[in-house]
């Protein structure tokens, strides 16, 4: 059994760690609130833009745009959005596991665009080719950063380096629940179904689509990054809360072990005194 001094030293170390995890939990909670506010503002805009594109796609006439053109699928690109840092529970592991499974099941050639260090570092050890890397986006990514990623993705698609592009990110449901998600980004598919209300567009639908389709790609990537940031902070807050509670349990067990060690030492000393006194009689 460890001595009282060793156990006291372990308790001190665990208590210091508990203070760190508690502070990280509070920081993540504050960052989560900011990330949720930005995500709540981005979701309606992205949904509305998608609705406008659906109405444009239903307009009479044959609309031809490079981002709408479907090609035989020979090259598939996954835009993998992970975090730059760890200590966020299974946030990165779950998304990487799903991506690895999809890559194994895809018969076509698969390449990656990495957004975040964790996904890049994991797949760098394999044989997957990276077409682009975007790291160190920060805790509050800007639209310009998403625009830069979107421009690179559009360029890859238009040059024929990708026949299909998928977004791999974690959808934020709550601070406890985050859902790994795959969304097809390119080519942009026209919605199927009955035609809704007729709209008159000015200028022509082709001109509006030429302007909105790149904006749509930028918006979808920006929204995915915000979903990932909110999920990351929620997962980190939950993980640090669990770590703080576990540290408390460890301290309680160590305190009990220390008390038992002290009692054993006192009992041993009393036994030695009693034995010595008996030997003198």
CSV table of C-alpha atoms in Angstrom, one decimal:
chain,number,residue,atom,x,y,z
A,1,UNK,CA,0.0,0.0,0.0
A,2,UNK,CA,1.3,3.5,-0.9
A,3,UNK,CA,2.4,5.7,2.0
A,4,UNK,CA,0.4,8.7,3.3
A,5,UNK,CA,2.9,11.1,1.7
A,6,UNK,CA,2.6,9.5,-1.7
A,7,UNK,CA,-1.2,9.5,-1.6
A,8,UNK,CA,-1.3,13.1,-0.4
A,9,UNK,CA,0.9,14.0,-3.4
A,10,UNK,CA,-1.4,12.2,-5.8
A,11,UNK,CA,-4.4,14.0,-4.3
A,12,UNK,CA,-2.7,17.4,-4.8
A,13,UNK,CA,-2.0,16.5,-8.5
A,14,UNK,CA,-5.6,15.3,-9.1
A,15,UNK,CA,-7.0,18.5,-7.5
A,16,UNK,CA,-4.8,20.7,-9.7
A,17,UNK,CA,-6.0,18.8,-12.7
A,18,UNK,CA,-9.6,19.2,-11.5
A,19,UNK,CA,-9.2,23.0,-11.4
A,20,UNK,CA,-7.9,22.9,-15.0
A,21,UNK,CA,-10.7,20.9,-16.3
A,22,UNK,CA,-13.3,23.0,-14.5
A,23,UNK,CA,-11.8,26.2,-16.0
A,24,UNK,CA,-11.8,24.6,-19.5
A,25,UNK,CA,-15.4,23.7,-19.0
A,26,UNK,CA,-16.3,27.3,-18.2
A,27,UNK,CA,-14.4,28.6,-21.2
A,28,UNK,CA,-16.0,26.1,-23.5
A,29,UNK,CA,-19.5,27.0,-22.2
A,30,UNK,CA,-18.8,30.7,-23.0
A,31,UNK,CA,-17.5,29.8,-26.5
A,32,UNK,CA,-20.5,27.5,-27.1
A,33,UNK,CA,-22.9,30.4,-26.5
A,34,UNK,CA,-21.1,32.5,-29.1
A,35,UNK,CA,-21.0,29.6,-31.6
A,36,UNK,CA,-24.7,28.9,-31.1
A,37,UNK,CA,-25.5,32.6,-31.8
A,38,UNK,CA,-23.6,32.6,-35.0
A,39,UNK,CA,-25.0,29.2,-36.1
A,40,UNK,CA,-28.6,30.4,-35.3
A,41,UNK,CA,-28.0,33.4,-37.5
A,42,UNK,CA,-26.5,31.4,-40.4
A,43,UNK,CA,-29.1,28.6,-40.6
A,44,UNK,CA,-32.1,30.6,-41.8
A,45,UNK,CA,-29.9,32.4,-44.4
A,46,UNK,CA,-28.6,29.1,-45.8
A,47,UNK,CA,-32.1,27.6,-45.8
A,48,UNK,CA,-33.6,30.6,-47.5
A,49,UNK,CA,-30.9,30.6,-50.2
A,50,UNK,CA,-31.5,26.9,-50.8
A,51,UNK,CA,-35.2,27.7,-51.3
A,52,UNK,CA,-34.4,30.4,-53.8
A,53,UNK,CA,-32.2,28.1,-55.8
A,54,UNK,CA,-35.0,25.5,-55.8
A,55,UNK,CA,-37.4,28.0,-57.2
A,56,UNK,CA,-34.8,29.1,-59.8
A,57,UNK,CA,-34.2,25.4,-60.8
A,58,UNK,CA,-38.0,25.0,-61.4
A,59,UNK,CA,-38.1,28.0,-63.8
A,60,UNK,CA,-38.8,27.1,-67.4
A,61,UNK,CA,-35.8,26.7,-69.7
A,62,UNK,CA,-32.7,24.7,-69.7
A,63,UNK,CA,-30.2,26.1,-67.3
A,64,UNK,CA,-26.6,25.2,-67.9
A,65,UNK,CA,-24.0,26.0,-65.3
A,66,UNK,CA,-20.7,24.2,-64.5
A,67,UNK,CA,-21.8,23.5,-60.9
A,68,UNK,CA,-25.0,21.9,-62.1
A,69,UNK,CA,-23.3,19.6,-64.7
A,70,UNK,CA,-23.2,16.0,-63.8
A,71,UNK,CA,-20.3,13.8,-64.9
A,72,UNK,CA,-19.6,10.1,-64.7
A,73,UNK,CA,-18.3,9.7,-61.1
A,74,UNK,CA,-14.7,8.6,-61.1
A,75,UNK,CA,-13.2,11.0,-58.5
A,76,UNK,CA,-14.9,11.7,-55.2
A,77,UNK,CA,-13.7,14.5,-52.9
A,78,UNK,CA,-14.6,14.7,-49.2
A,79,UNK,CA,-14.3,18.1,-47.5
A,80,UNK,CA,-13.5,16.9,-43.9
A,81,UNK,CA,-14.2,19.5,-41.2
A,82,UNK,CA,-12.6,18.6,-37.9
A,83,UNK,CA,-11.1,20.6,-35.0
A,84,UNK,CA,-7.6,21.9,-34.6
A,85,UNK,CA,-7.4,20.8,-31.0
A,86,UNK,CA,-8.3,17.8,-28.9
A,87,UNK,CA,-9.8,17.3,-25.5
A,88,UNK,CA,-13.3,17.3,-27.0
A,89,UNK,CA,-14.5,13.8,-26.3
A,90,UNK,CA,-15.5,11.7,-29.3
A,91,UNK,CA,-16.1,14.7,-31.6
A,92,UNK,CA,-13.2,14.1,-34.0
A,93,UNK,CA,-13.1,10.3,-33.5
A,94,UNK,CA,-16.8,9.8,-34.5
A,95,UNK,CA,-16.5,11.9,-37.7
A,96,UNK,CA,-13.1,10.3,-38.7
A,97,UNK,CA,-14.6,6.8,-38.1
A,98,UNK,CA,-17.6,7.6,-40.4
A,99,UNK,CA,-15.3,9.1,-43.0
A,100,UNK,CA,-13.0,6.1,-42.9
A,101,UNK,CA,-15.9,3.7,-43.4
A,102,UNK,CA,-17.3,5.7,-46.4
A,103,UNK,CA,-13.8,5.8,-48.0
A,104,UNK,CA,-13.5,2.0,-47.6
A,105,UNK,CA,-17.0,1.5,-49.2
A,106,UNK,CA,-16.4,3.9,-52.1
A,107,UNK,CA,-15.3,2.1,-55.3
A,108,UNK,CA,-14.2,5.4,-57.0
A,109,UNK,CA,-10.9,7.2,-56.3
A,110,UNK,CA,-11.3,9.3,-53.1
A,111,UNK,CA,-9.3,12.4,-52.2
A,112,UNK,CA,-9.6,14.8,-49.3
A,113,UNK,CA,-9.8,18.5,-48.6
A,114,UNK,CA,-8.9,18.8,-44.9
A,115,UNK,CA,-10.3,21.6,-42.7
A,116,UNK,CA,-8.8,21.2,-39.3
A,117,UNK,CA,-5.6,19.6,-38.0
A,118,UNK,CA,-7.1,16.5,-36.4
A,119,UNK,CA,-8.6,15.1,-39.6
A,120,UNK,CA,-5.5,16.0,-41.6
A,121,UNK,CA,-3.1,14.4,-39.1
A,122,UNK,CA,-5.1,11.2,-39.0
A,123,UNK,CA,-5.5,10.6,-42.7
A,124,UNK,CA,-1.9,11.8,-43.4
A,125,UNK,CA,-0.7,8.5,-42.0
A,126,UNK,CA,-2.7,6.6,-44.7
A,127,UNK,CA,-2.6,6.6,-48.5
A,128,UNK,CA,-5.3,9.2,-49.1
A,129,UNK,CA,-4.2,12.2,-51.2
A,130,UNK,CA,-4.9,15.7,-50.0
A,131,UNK,CA,-5.9,18.3,-52.5
A,132,UNK,CA,-5.9,21.2,-50.1
A,133,UNK,CA,-5.5,21.9,-46.3
A,134,UNK,CA,-7.0,24.6,-44.2
A,135,UNK,CA,-6.0,24.8,-40.6
A,136,UNK,CA,-6.0,27.2,-37.7
A,137,UNK,CA,-9.4,28.7,-38.5
A,138,UNK,CA,-9.8,29.8,-34.9
A,139,UNK,CA,-12.8,29.5,-32.5
A,140,UNK,CA,-14.7,32.2,-34.5
A,141,UNK,CA,-14.2,31.4,-38.2
A,142,UNK,CA,-15.1,34.2,-40.6
A,143,UNK,CA,-17.1,34.1,-43.8
A,144,UNK,CA,-14.0,35.0,-45.8
A,145,UNK,CA,-12.3,31.8,-44.6
A,146,UNK,CA,-15.2,29.8,-45.8
A,147,UNK,CA,-15.2,31.7,-49.1
A,148,UNK,CA,-11.5,30.8,-49.6
A,149,UNK,CA,-12.3,27.1,-49.0
A,150,UNK,CA,-15.3,27.3,-51.4
A,151,UNK,CA,-13.3,28.9,-54.1
A,152,UNK,CA,-10.8,26.0,-53.9
A,153,UNK,CA,-13.5,23.4,-54.0
A,154,UNK,CA,-15.2,25.0,-57.0
A,155,UNK,CA,-11.9,25.2,-58.8
A,156,UNK,CA,-11.3,21.5,-58.2
A,157,UNK,CA,-14.7,20.6,-59.5
A,158,UNK,CA,-14.6,22.9,-62.6
A,159,UNK,CA,-11.1,21.6,-63.5
A,160,UNK,CA,-12.2,18.0,-63.3
A,161,UNK,CA,-10.2,17.0,-60.2
A,162,UNK,CA,-13.6,16.0,-58.6
A,163,UNK,CA,-16.7,14.6,-60.0
A,164,UNK,CA,-18.6,14.7,-56.7
A,165,UNK,CA,-17.9,16.7,-53.6
A,166,UNK,CA,-19.3,15.9,-50.2
A,167,UNK,CA,-19.2,17.8,-46.9
A,168,UNK,CA,-18.2,15.8,-43.9
A,169,UNK,CA,-19.0,17.7,-40.7
A,170,UNK,CA,-20.7,17.3,-37.3
A,171,UNK,CA,-24.2,18.7,-37.0
A,172,UNK,CA,-24.9,20.4,-33.8
A,173,UNK,CA,-28.0,19.2,-32.0
A,174,UNK,CA,-27.3,20.1,-28.4
A,175,UNK,CA,-24.4,20.4,-26.0
A,176,UNK,CA,-24.7,16.7,-25.4
A,177,UNK,CA,-25.6,15.4,-28.9
A,178,UNK,CA,-23.6,16.0,-32.0
A,179,UNK,CA,-24.4,14.0,-35.2
A,180,UNK,CA,-21.7,13.2,-37.8
A,181,UNK,CA,-23.2,14.1,-41.2
A,182,UNK,CA,-22.5,13.8,-44.9
A,183,UNK,CA,-24.0,16.2,-47.4
A,184,UNK,CA,-23.5,16.3,-51.1
A,185,UNK,CA,-22.2,19.7,-52.1
A,186,UNK,CA,-21.4,19.3,-55.8
A,187,UNK,CA,-22.8,18.9,-58.3
A,188,UNK,CA,-25.8,20.9,-57.1
A,189,UNK,CA,-28.9,18.8,-57.9
A,190,UNK,CA,-32.2,20.2,-59.0
A,191,UNK,CA,-35.1,19.3,-56.7
A,192,UNK,CA,-37.5,16.7,-58.0
A,193,UNK,CA,-41.3,16.9,-57.5
A,194,UNK,CA,-44.2,19.0,-58.5
A,195,UNK,CA,-43.6,22.5,-59.6
A,196,UNK,CA,-44.7,25.1,-57.0
A,197,UNK,CA,-45.7,28.7,-57.5
A,198,UNK,CA,-44.5,30.5,-60.6
A,199,UNK,CA,-42.0,33.4,-60.0
A,200,UNK,CA,-40.9,36.1,-62.4
A,201,UNK,CA,-37.2,36.6,-62.1
A,202,UNK,CA,-35.3,39.8,-63.1
A,203,UNK,CA,-32.7,39.5,-64.5
A,204,UNK,CA,-33.0,36.0,-66.1
A,205,UNK,CA,-32.8,32.8,-64.1
A,206,UNK,CA,-29.5,32.0,-65.7
A,207,UNK,CA,-27.9,35.2,-64.6
A,208,UNK,CA,-29.2,34.9,-61.1
A,209,UNK,CA,-28.0,31.3,-60.9
A,210,UNK,CA,-24.5,32.3,-62.1
A,211,UNK,CA,-24.3,34.7,-59.2
A,212,UNK,CA,-26.1,32.6,-56.5
A,213,UNK,CA,-24.5,29.1,-57.1
A,214,UNK,CA,-21.0,30.1,-55.9
A,215,UNK,CA,-22.6,32.0,-53.0
A,216,UNK,CA,-24.6,28.8,-52.2
A,217,UNK,CA,-21.4,26.7,-52.0
A,218,UNK,CA,-19.8,29.4,-49.8
A,219,UNK,CA,-22.8,29.5,-47.5
A,220,UNK,CA,-23.0,25.7,-47.2
A,221,UNK,CA,-19.4,25.4,-46.3
A,222,UNK,CA,-19.6,28.3,-43.8
A,223,UNK,CA,-22.7,26.8,-42.2
A,224,UNK,CA,-20.9,23.4,-41.9
A,225,UNK,CA,-17.9,25.0,-40.2
A,226,UNK,CA,-20.2,26.8,-37.7
A,227,UNK,CA,-22.0,23.5,-37.1
A,228,UNK,CA,-18.6,21.9,-36.4
A,229,UNK,CA,-17.4,24.7,-34.1
A,230,UNK,CA,-20.6,24.6,-32.0
A,231,UNK,CA,-20.3,20.8,-31.9
A,232,UNK,CA,-16.7,21.0,-30.9
A,233,UNK,CA,-17.3,23.4,-28.0
A,234,UNK,CA,-20.3,21.4,-26.8
A,235,UNK,CA,-18.3,18.1,-26.9
A,236,UNK,CA,-15.4,19.8,-25.1
A,237,UNK,CA,-17.7,21.2,-22.4
A,238,UNK,CA,-19.3,17.8,-21.8
A,239,UNK,CA,-15.9,16.1,-21.8
A,240,UNK,CA,-14.4,18.6,-19.3
A,241,UNK,CA,-17.5,18.3,-17.1
A,242,UNK,CA,-17.1,14.5,-17.0
A,243,UNK,CA,-13.4,14.9,-16.3
A,244,UNK,CA,-14.1,17.2,-13.4
A,245,UNK,CA,-16.6,14.8,-11.9
A,246,UNK,CA,-14.2,11.9,-12.4
A,247,UNK,CA,-11.5,13.9,-10.6
A,248,UNK,CA,-13.8,14.4,-7.7
A,249,UNK,CA,-14.4,10.7,-7.5
A,250,UNK,CA,-10.7,9.9,-7.6
A,251,UNK,CA,-10.0,12.5,-4.8
A,252,UNK,CA,-12.6,10.8,-2.7
A,253,UNK,CA,-11.1,7.4,-3.2
A,254,UNK,CA,-7.6,8.6,-2.6
A,255,UNK,CA,-8.7,10.4,0.6
A,256,UNK,CA,-10.3,7.2,1.8
A,257,UNK,CA,-7.1,5.3,1.0
A,258,UNK,CA,-5.0,7.9,2.8
A,259,UNK,CA,-7.2,7.7,5.9
A,260,UNK,CA,-6.8,3.9,5.9
A,261,UNK,CA,-3.1,4.2,5.5
A,262,UNK,CA,-2.9,6.6,8.4
A,263,UNK,CA,-5.1,4.3,10.6
A,264,UNK,CA,-2.8,1.4,9.7
A,265,UNK,CA,0.3,3.4,10.6
A,266,UNK,CA,-1.3,4.5,14.0
A,267,UNK,CA,-2.4,0.9,14.7
A,268,UNK,CA,1.1,-0.3,14.0
A,269,UNK,CA,2.7,2.2,16.3
A,270,UNK,CA,0.2,1.4,19.1
A,271,UNK,CA,1.0,-2.3,18.7
A,272,UNK,CA,4.7,-1.7,18.9
A,273,UNK,CA,4.3,0.4,22.1
A,274,UNK,CA,2.0,-2.2,23.7
A,275,UNK,CA,4.5,-5.0,22.6
A,276,UNK,CA,7.4,-3.0,24.0
A,277,UNK,CA,5.6,-2.4,27.3
A,278,UNK,CA,4.7,-6.1,27.6
A,279,UNK,CA,8.3,-7.1,27.0
A,280,UNK,CA,9.5,-4.9,30.0
A,281,UNK,CA,7.1,-6.5,32.4
